mmCIF file of C-alpha atoms and ligand atoms in Angstrom:
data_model
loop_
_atom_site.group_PDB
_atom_site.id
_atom_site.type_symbol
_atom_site.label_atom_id
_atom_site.label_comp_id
_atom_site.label_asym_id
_atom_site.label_seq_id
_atom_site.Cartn_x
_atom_site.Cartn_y
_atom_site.Cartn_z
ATOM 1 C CA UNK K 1 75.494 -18.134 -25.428
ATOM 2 C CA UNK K 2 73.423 -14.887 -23.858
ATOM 3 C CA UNK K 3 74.055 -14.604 -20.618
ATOM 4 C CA UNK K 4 70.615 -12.955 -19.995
ATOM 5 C CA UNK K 5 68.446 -14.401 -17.187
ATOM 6 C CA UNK K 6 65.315 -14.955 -19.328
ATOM 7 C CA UNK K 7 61.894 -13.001 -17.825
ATOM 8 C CA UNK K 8 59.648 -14.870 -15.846
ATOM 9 C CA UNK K 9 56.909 -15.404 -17.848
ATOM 10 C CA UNK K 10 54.038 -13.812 -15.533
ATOM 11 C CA UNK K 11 56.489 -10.387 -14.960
ATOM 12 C CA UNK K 12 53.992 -7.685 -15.251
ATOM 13 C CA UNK K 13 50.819 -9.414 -14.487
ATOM 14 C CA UNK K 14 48.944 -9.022 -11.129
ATOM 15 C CA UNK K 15 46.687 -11.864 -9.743
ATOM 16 C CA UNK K 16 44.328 -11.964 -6.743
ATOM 17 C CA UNK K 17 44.287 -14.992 -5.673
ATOM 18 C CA UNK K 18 41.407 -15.683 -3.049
ATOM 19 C CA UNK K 19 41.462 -18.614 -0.071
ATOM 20 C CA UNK K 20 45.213 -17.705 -0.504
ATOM 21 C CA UNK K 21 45.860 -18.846 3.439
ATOM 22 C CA UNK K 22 45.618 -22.191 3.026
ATOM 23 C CA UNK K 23 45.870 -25.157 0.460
ATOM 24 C CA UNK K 24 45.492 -24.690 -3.433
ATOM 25 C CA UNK K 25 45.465 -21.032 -3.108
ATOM 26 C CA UNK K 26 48.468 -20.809 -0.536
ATOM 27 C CA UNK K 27 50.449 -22.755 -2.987
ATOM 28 C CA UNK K 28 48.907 -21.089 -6.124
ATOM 29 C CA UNK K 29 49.788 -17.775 -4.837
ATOM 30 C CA UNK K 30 53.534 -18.532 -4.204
ATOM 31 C CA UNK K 31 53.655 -20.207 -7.775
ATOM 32 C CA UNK K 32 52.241 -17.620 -9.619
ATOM 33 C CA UNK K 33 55.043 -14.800 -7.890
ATOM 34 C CA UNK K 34 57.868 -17.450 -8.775
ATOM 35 C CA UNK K 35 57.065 -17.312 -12.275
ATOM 36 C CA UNK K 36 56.794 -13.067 -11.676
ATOM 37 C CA UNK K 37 53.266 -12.126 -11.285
ATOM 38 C CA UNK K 38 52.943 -9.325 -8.688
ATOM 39 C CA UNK K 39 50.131 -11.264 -6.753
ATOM 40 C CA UNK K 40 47.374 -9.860 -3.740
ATOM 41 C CA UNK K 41 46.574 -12.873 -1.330
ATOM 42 C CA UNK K 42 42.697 -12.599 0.054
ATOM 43 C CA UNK K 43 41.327 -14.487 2.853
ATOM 44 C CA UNK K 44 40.016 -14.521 6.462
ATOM 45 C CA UNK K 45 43.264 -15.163 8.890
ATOM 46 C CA UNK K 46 45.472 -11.995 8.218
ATOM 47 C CA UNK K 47 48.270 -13.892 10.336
ATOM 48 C CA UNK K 48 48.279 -17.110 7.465
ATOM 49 C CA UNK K 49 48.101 -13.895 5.009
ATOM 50 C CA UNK K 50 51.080 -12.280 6.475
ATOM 51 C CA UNK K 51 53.700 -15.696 6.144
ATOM 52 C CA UNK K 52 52.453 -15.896 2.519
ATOM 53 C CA UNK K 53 53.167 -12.444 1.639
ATOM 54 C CA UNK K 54 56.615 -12.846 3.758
ATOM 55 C CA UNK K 55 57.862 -16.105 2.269
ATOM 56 C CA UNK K 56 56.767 -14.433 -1.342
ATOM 57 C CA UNK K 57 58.794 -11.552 -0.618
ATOM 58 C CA UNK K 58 61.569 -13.028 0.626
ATOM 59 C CA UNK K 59 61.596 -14.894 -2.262
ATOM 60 C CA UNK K 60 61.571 -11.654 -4.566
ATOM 61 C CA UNK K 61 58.128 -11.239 -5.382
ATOM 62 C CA UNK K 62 55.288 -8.875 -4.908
ATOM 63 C CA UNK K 63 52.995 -9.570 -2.893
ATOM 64 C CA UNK K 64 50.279 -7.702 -1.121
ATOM 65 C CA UNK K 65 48.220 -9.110 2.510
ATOM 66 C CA UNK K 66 44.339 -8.313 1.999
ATOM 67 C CA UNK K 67 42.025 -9.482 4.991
ATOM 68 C CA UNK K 68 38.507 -10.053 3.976
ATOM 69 C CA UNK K 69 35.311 -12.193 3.761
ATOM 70 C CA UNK K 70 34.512 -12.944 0.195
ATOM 71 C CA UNK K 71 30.290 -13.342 1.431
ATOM 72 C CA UNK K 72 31.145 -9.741 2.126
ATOM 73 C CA UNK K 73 30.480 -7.648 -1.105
ATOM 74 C CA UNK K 74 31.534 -4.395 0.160
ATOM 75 C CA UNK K 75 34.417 -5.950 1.729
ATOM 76 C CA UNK K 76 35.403 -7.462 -1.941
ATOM 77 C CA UNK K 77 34.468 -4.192 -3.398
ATOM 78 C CA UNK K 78 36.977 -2.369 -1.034
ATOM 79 C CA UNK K 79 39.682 -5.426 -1.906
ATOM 80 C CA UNK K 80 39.668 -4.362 -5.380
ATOM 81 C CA UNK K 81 39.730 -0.840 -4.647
ATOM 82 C CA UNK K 82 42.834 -1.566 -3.168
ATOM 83 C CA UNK K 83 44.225 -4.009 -5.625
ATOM 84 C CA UNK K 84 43.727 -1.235 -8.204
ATOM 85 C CA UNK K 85 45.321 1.290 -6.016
ATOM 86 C CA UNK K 86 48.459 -0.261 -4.851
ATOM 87 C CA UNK K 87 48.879 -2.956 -7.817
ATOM 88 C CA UNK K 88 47.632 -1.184 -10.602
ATOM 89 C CA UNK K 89 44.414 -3.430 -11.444
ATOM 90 C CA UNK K 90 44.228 -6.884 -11.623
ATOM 91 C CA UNK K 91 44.683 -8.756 -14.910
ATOM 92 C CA UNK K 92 44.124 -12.242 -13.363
ATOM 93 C CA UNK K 93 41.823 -13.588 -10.703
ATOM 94 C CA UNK K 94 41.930 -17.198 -9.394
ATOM 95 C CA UNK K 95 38.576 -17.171 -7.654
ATOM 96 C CA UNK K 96 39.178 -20.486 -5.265
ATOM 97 C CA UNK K 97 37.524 -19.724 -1.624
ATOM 98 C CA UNK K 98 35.289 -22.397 -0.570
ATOM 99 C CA UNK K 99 33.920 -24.793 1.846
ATOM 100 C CA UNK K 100 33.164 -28.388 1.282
ATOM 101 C CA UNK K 101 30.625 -29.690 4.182
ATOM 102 C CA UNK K 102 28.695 -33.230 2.752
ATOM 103 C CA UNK K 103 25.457 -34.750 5.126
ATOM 104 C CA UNK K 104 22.646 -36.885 4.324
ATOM 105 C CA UNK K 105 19.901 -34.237 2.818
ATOM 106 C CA UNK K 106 17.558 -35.515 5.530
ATOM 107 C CA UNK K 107 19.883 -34.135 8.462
ATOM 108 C CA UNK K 108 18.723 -30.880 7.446
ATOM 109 C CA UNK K 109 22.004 -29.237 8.199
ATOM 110 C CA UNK K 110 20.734 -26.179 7.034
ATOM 111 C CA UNK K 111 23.390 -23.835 8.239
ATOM 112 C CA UNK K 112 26.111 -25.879 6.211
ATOM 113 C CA UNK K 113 23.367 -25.362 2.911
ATOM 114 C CA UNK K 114 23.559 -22.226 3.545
ATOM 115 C CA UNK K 115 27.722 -21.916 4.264
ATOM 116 C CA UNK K 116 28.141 -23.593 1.000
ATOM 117 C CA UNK K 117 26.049 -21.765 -0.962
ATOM 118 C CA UNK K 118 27.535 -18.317 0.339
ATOM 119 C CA UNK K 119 30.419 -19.096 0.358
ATOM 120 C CA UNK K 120 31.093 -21.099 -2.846
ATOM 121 C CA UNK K 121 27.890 -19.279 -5.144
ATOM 122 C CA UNK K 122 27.885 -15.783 -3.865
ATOM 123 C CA UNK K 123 31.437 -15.018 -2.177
ATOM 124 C CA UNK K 124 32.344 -16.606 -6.140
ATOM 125 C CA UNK K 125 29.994 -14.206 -7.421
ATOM 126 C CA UNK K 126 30.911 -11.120 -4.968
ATOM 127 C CA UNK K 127 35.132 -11.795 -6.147
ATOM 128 C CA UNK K 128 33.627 -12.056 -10.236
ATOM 129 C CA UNK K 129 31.793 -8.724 -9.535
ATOM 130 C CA UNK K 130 34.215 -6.623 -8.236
ATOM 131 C CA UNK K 131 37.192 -8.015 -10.640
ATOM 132 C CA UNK K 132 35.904 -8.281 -13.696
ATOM 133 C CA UNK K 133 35.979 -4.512 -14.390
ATOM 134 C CA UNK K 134 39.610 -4.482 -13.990
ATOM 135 C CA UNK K 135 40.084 -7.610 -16.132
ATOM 136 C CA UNK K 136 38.559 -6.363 -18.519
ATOM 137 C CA UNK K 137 40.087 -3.099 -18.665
ATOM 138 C CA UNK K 138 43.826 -5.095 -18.080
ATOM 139 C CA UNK K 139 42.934 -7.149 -21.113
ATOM 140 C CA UNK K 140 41.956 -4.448 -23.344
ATOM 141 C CA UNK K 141 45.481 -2.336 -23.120
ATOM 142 C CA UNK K 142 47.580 -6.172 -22.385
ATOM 143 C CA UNK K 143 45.865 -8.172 -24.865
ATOM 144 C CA UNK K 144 45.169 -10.993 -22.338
ATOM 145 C CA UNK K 145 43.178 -11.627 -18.550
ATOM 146 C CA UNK K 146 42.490 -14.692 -17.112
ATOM 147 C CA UNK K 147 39.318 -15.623 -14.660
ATOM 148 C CA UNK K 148 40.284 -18.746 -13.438
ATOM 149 C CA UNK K 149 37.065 -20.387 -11.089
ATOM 150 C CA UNK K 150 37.537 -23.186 -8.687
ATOM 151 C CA UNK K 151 35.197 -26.253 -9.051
ATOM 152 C CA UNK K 152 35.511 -29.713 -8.272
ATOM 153 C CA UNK K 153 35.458 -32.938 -9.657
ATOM 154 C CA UNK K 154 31.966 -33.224 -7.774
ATOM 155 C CA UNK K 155 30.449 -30.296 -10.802
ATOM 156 C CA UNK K 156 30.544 -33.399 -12.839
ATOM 157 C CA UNK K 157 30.004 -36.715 -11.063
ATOM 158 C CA UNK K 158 27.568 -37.734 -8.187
ATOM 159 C CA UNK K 159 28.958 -38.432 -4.372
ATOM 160 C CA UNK K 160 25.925 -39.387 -2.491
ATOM 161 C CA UNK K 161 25.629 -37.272 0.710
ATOM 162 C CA UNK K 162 27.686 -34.378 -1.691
ATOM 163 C CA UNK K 163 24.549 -33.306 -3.193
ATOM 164 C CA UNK K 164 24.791 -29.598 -2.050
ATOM 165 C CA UNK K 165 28.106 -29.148 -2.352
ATOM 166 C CA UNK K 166 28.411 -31.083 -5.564
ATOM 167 C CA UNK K 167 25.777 -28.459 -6.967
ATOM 168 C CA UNK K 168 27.511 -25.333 -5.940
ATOM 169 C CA UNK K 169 30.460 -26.388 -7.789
ATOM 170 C CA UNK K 170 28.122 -27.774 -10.609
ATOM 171 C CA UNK K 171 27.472 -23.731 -10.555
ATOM 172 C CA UNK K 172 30.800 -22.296 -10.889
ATOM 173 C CA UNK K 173 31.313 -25.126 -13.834
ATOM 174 C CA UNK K 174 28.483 -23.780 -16.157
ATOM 175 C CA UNK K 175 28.551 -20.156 -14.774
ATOM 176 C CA UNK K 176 32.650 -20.523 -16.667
ATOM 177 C CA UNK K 177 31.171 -21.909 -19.454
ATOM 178 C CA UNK K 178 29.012 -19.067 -20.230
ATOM 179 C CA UNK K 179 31.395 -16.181 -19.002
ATOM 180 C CA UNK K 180 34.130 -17.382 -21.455
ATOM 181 C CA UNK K 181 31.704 -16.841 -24.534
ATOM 182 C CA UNK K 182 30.719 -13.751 -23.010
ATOM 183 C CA UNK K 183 34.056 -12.336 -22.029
ATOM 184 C CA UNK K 184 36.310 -14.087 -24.451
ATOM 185 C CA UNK K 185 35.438 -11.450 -27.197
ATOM 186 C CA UNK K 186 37.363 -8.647 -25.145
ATOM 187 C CA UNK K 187 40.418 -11.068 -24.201
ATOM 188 C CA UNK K 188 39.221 -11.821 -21.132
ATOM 189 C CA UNK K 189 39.811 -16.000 -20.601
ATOM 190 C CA UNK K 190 37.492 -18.018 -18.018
ATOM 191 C CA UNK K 191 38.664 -21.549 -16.795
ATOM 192 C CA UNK K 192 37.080 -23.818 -14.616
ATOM 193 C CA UNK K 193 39.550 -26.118 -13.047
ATOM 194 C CA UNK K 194 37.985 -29.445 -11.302
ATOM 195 C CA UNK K 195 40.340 -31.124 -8.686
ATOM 196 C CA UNK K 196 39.693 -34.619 -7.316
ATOM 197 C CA UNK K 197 40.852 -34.971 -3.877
ATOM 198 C CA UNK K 198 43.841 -32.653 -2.343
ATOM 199 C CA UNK K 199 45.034 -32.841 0.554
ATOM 200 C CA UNK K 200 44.249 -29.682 2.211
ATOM 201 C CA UNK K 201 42.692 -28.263 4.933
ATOM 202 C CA UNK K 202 38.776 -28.539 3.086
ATOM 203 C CA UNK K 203 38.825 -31.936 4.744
ATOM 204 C CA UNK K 204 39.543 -30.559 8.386
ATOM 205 C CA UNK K 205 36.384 -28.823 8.053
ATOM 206 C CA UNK K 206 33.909 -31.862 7.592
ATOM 207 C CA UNK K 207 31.434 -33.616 10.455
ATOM 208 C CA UNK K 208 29.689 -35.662 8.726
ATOM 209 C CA UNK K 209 30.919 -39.310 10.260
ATOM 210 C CA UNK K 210 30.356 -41.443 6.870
ATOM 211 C CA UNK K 211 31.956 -38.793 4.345
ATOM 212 C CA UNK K 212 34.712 -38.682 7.134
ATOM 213 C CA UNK K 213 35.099 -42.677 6.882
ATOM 214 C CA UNK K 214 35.313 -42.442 2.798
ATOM 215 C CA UNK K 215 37.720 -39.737 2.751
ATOM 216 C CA UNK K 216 39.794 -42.059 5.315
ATOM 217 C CA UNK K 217 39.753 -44.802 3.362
ATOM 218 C CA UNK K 218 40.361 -43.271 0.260
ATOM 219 C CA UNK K 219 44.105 -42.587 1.454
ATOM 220 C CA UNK K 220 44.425 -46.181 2.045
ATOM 221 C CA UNK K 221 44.066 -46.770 -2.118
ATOM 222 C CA UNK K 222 45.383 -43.678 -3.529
ATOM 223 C CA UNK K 223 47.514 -41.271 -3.096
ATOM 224 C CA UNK K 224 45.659 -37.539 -3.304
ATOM 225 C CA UNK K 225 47.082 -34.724 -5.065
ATOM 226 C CA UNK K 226 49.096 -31.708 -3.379
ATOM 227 C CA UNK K 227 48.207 -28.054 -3.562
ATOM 228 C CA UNK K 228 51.430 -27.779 -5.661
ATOM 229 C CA UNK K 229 49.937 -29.958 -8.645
ATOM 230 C CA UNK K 230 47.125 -27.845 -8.723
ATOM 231 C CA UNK K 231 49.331 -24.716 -8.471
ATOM 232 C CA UNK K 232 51.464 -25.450 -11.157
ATOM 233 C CA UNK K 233 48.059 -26.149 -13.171
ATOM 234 C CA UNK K 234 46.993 -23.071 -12.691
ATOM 235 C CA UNK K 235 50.586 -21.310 -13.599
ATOM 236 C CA UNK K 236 50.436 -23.184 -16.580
ATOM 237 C CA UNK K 237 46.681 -21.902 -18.128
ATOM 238 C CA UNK K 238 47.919 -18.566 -17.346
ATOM 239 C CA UNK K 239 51.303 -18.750 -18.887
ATOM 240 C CA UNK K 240 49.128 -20.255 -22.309
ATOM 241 C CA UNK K 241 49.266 -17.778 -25.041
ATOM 242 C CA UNK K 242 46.812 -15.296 -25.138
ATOM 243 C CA UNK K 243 45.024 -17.118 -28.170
ATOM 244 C CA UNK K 244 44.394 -19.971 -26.019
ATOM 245 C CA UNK K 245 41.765 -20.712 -23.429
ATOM 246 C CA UNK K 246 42.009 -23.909 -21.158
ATOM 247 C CA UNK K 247 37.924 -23.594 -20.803
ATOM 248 C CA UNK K 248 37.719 -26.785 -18.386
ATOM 249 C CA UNK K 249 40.696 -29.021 -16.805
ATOM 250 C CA UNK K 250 40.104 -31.799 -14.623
ATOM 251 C CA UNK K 251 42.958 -33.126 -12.764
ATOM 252 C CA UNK K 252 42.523 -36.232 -10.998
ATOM 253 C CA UNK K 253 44.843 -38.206 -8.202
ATOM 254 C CA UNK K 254 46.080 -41.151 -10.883
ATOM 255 C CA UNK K 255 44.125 -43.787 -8.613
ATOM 256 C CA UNK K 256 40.550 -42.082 -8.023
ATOM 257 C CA UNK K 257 37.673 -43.660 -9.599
ATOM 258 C CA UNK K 258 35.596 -40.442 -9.997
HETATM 259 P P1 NDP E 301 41.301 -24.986 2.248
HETATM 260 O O1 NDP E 301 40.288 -25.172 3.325
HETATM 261 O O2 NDP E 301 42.729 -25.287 2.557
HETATM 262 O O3 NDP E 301 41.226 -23.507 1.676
HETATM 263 C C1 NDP E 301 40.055 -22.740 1.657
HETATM 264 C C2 NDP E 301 40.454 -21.279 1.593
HETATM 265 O O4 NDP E 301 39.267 -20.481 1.510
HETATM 266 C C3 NDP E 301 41.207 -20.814 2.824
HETATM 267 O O5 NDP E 301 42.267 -19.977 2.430
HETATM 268 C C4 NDP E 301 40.180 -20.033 3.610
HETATM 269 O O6 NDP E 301 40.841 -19.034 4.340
HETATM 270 C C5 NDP E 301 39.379 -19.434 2.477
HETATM 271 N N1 NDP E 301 38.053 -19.006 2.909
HETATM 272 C C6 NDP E 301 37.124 -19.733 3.555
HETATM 273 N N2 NDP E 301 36.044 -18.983 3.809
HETATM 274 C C7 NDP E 301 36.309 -17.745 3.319
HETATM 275 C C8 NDP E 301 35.608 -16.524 3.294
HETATM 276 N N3 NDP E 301 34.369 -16.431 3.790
HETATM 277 N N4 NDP E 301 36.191 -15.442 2.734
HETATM 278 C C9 NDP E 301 37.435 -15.536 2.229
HETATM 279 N N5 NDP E 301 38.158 -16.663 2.189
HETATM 280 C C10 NDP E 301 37.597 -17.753 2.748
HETATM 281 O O7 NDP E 301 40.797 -25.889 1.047
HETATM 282 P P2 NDP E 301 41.278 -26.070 -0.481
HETATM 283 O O8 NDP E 301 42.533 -25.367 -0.744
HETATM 284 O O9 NDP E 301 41.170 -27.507 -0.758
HETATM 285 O O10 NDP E 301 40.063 -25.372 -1.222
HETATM 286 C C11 NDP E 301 40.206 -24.421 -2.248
HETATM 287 C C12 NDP E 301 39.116 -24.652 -3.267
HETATM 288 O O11 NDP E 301 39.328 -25.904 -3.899
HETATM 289 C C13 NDP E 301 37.685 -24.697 -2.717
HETATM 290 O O12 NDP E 301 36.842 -23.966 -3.580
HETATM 291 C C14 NDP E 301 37.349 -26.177 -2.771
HETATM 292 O O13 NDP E 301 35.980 -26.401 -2.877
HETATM 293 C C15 NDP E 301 38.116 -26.596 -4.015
HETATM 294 N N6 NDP E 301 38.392 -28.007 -4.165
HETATM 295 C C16 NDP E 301 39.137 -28.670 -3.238
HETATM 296 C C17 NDP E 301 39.370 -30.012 -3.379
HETATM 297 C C18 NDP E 301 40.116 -30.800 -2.355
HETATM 298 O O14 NDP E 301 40.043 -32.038 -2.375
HETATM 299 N N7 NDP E 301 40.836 -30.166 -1.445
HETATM 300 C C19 NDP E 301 38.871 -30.758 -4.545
HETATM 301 C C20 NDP E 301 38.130 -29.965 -5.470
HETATM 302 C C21 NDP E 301 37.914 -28.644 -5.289
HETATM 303 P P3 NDP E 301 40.309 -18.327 5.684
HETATM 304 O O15 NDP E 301 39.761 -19.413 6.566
HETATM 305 O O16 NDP E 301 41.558 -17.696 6.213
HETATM 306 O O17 NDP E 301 39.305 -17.311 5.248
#
């Protein structure tokens, strides 16, 4: 029997992983350096950033701290720079940052329109600008690169008062769709993954009294998903062989309706 430890199936690969402080991406990140990806955390709070790069470490990954707004394109722009300079290009990006904020239309909370949309639309858009050149360029001498968008359950099914949310992740949904066809030819693979409820901190972040009522109640029938099921979901599409492209998982909490 070898005695060989085998390799870790991501060894070699580097991810950026953004909204890495917190929930699915805090517990993406950590998966994707256990199974050996060298990976670069992005978000807001450097301090969160820090712990995940020091628990990664310690751990015996890779791991690099990169503080920045994703509605900021230079910012992302500079991220990447980086990414390329210190981790030698990226060859997978889990694009995750986002903001879930539900009202009644006729509230006209028009700042939380507008958070949602630049956050989840354009901050999306600024990470998929910035990245893709080194995707592209990591699948062409690697064979494989993986985009990897985060929707929502809400791209496909209709939560009244989630209308402008809902639609922003409707977005990132189709916007895969089409990026696969159009990237698959150079080995580039684009996933859209659509969680049901996790418990995270997205929900710590809502006002709106009646959305805050449903999501209540809804832990009295079900029991939500963790950032870990969603983490090892994502280590999974990535670990796929390079022939084959998860285009669109939904992953559910066993007792959600839709
Ligand atoms: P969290 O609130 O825990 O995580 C959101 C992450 O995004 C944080 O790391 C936050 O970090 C980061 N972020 C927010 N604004 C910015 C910004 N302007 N620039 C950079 N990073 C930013 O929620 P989740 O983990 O649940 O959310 C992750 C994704 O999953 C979102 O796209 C969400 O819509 C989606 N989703 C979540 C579901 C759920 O039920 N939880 C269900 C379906 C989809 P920081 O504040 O430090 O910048």
């Amino acid at each position: 029997m070898s005695t060989e430890t085998p390799a870790k199936p991501l060894s070699g690969r580097v991810a950026v992983v953004t909204g890495a402080s917190s929930g699915i991406g805090e517990a993406s990140a950590e998966h994707l350096a256990e199974l050996g990806a060298a990976v670069a955390v992005l978000a807001r709070r450097a301090d969160r950033l820090d712990d995940v790069v020091a628990r990664i470490q310690k751990a015996g990954g890779t791991a690099l701290a990169i503080t920045a707004d994703v509605t900021d394109e230079a910012a992302v722009r500079a991220a990447a720079d980086r990414v390329a300079a210190e981790l030698g290009g990226a060859d997978l990006l889990f694009n995750n940052a986002g903001v879930m904020l539900p009202a009644p239309v006729e509230e006209l909370a028009t700042d939380q329109w507008k958070h949602q949309i630049d956050l989840n639309i354009t901050g999306l858009m600024n990470a998929i600008g910035a990245f893709t050149p080194q995707l592209v360029s990591a699948a062409g001498e690697r064979g494989v690169a993986d985009l990897i968008n985060t929707s929502s359950i809400a791209a496909q099914n209709i939560f009244p008062n989630f209308a402008v949310y809902s639609a922003t992740k409707a977005y990132v949904t189709h916007l895969s769709r089409h990026l696969r066809v159009e990237l698959g030819p150079k080995n580039v693979r684009v996933s859209a993954i659509e969680p049901g409820i996790v418990g995270t901190e997205l929900q710590s972040h809502v006002t709106d009294d009646g959305a805050l009522q449903w999501l209540d109640g809804s832990k009295e029938t079900m029991e939500w998903l963790t950032p870990q099921d969603i983490a090892e979901t994502i280590g999974f599409i990535a670990c796929l062989p390079p022939r084959v492209n998860l285009q669109q998982l939904t992953i559910m909490p066993t007792r959600q309706p839709s």
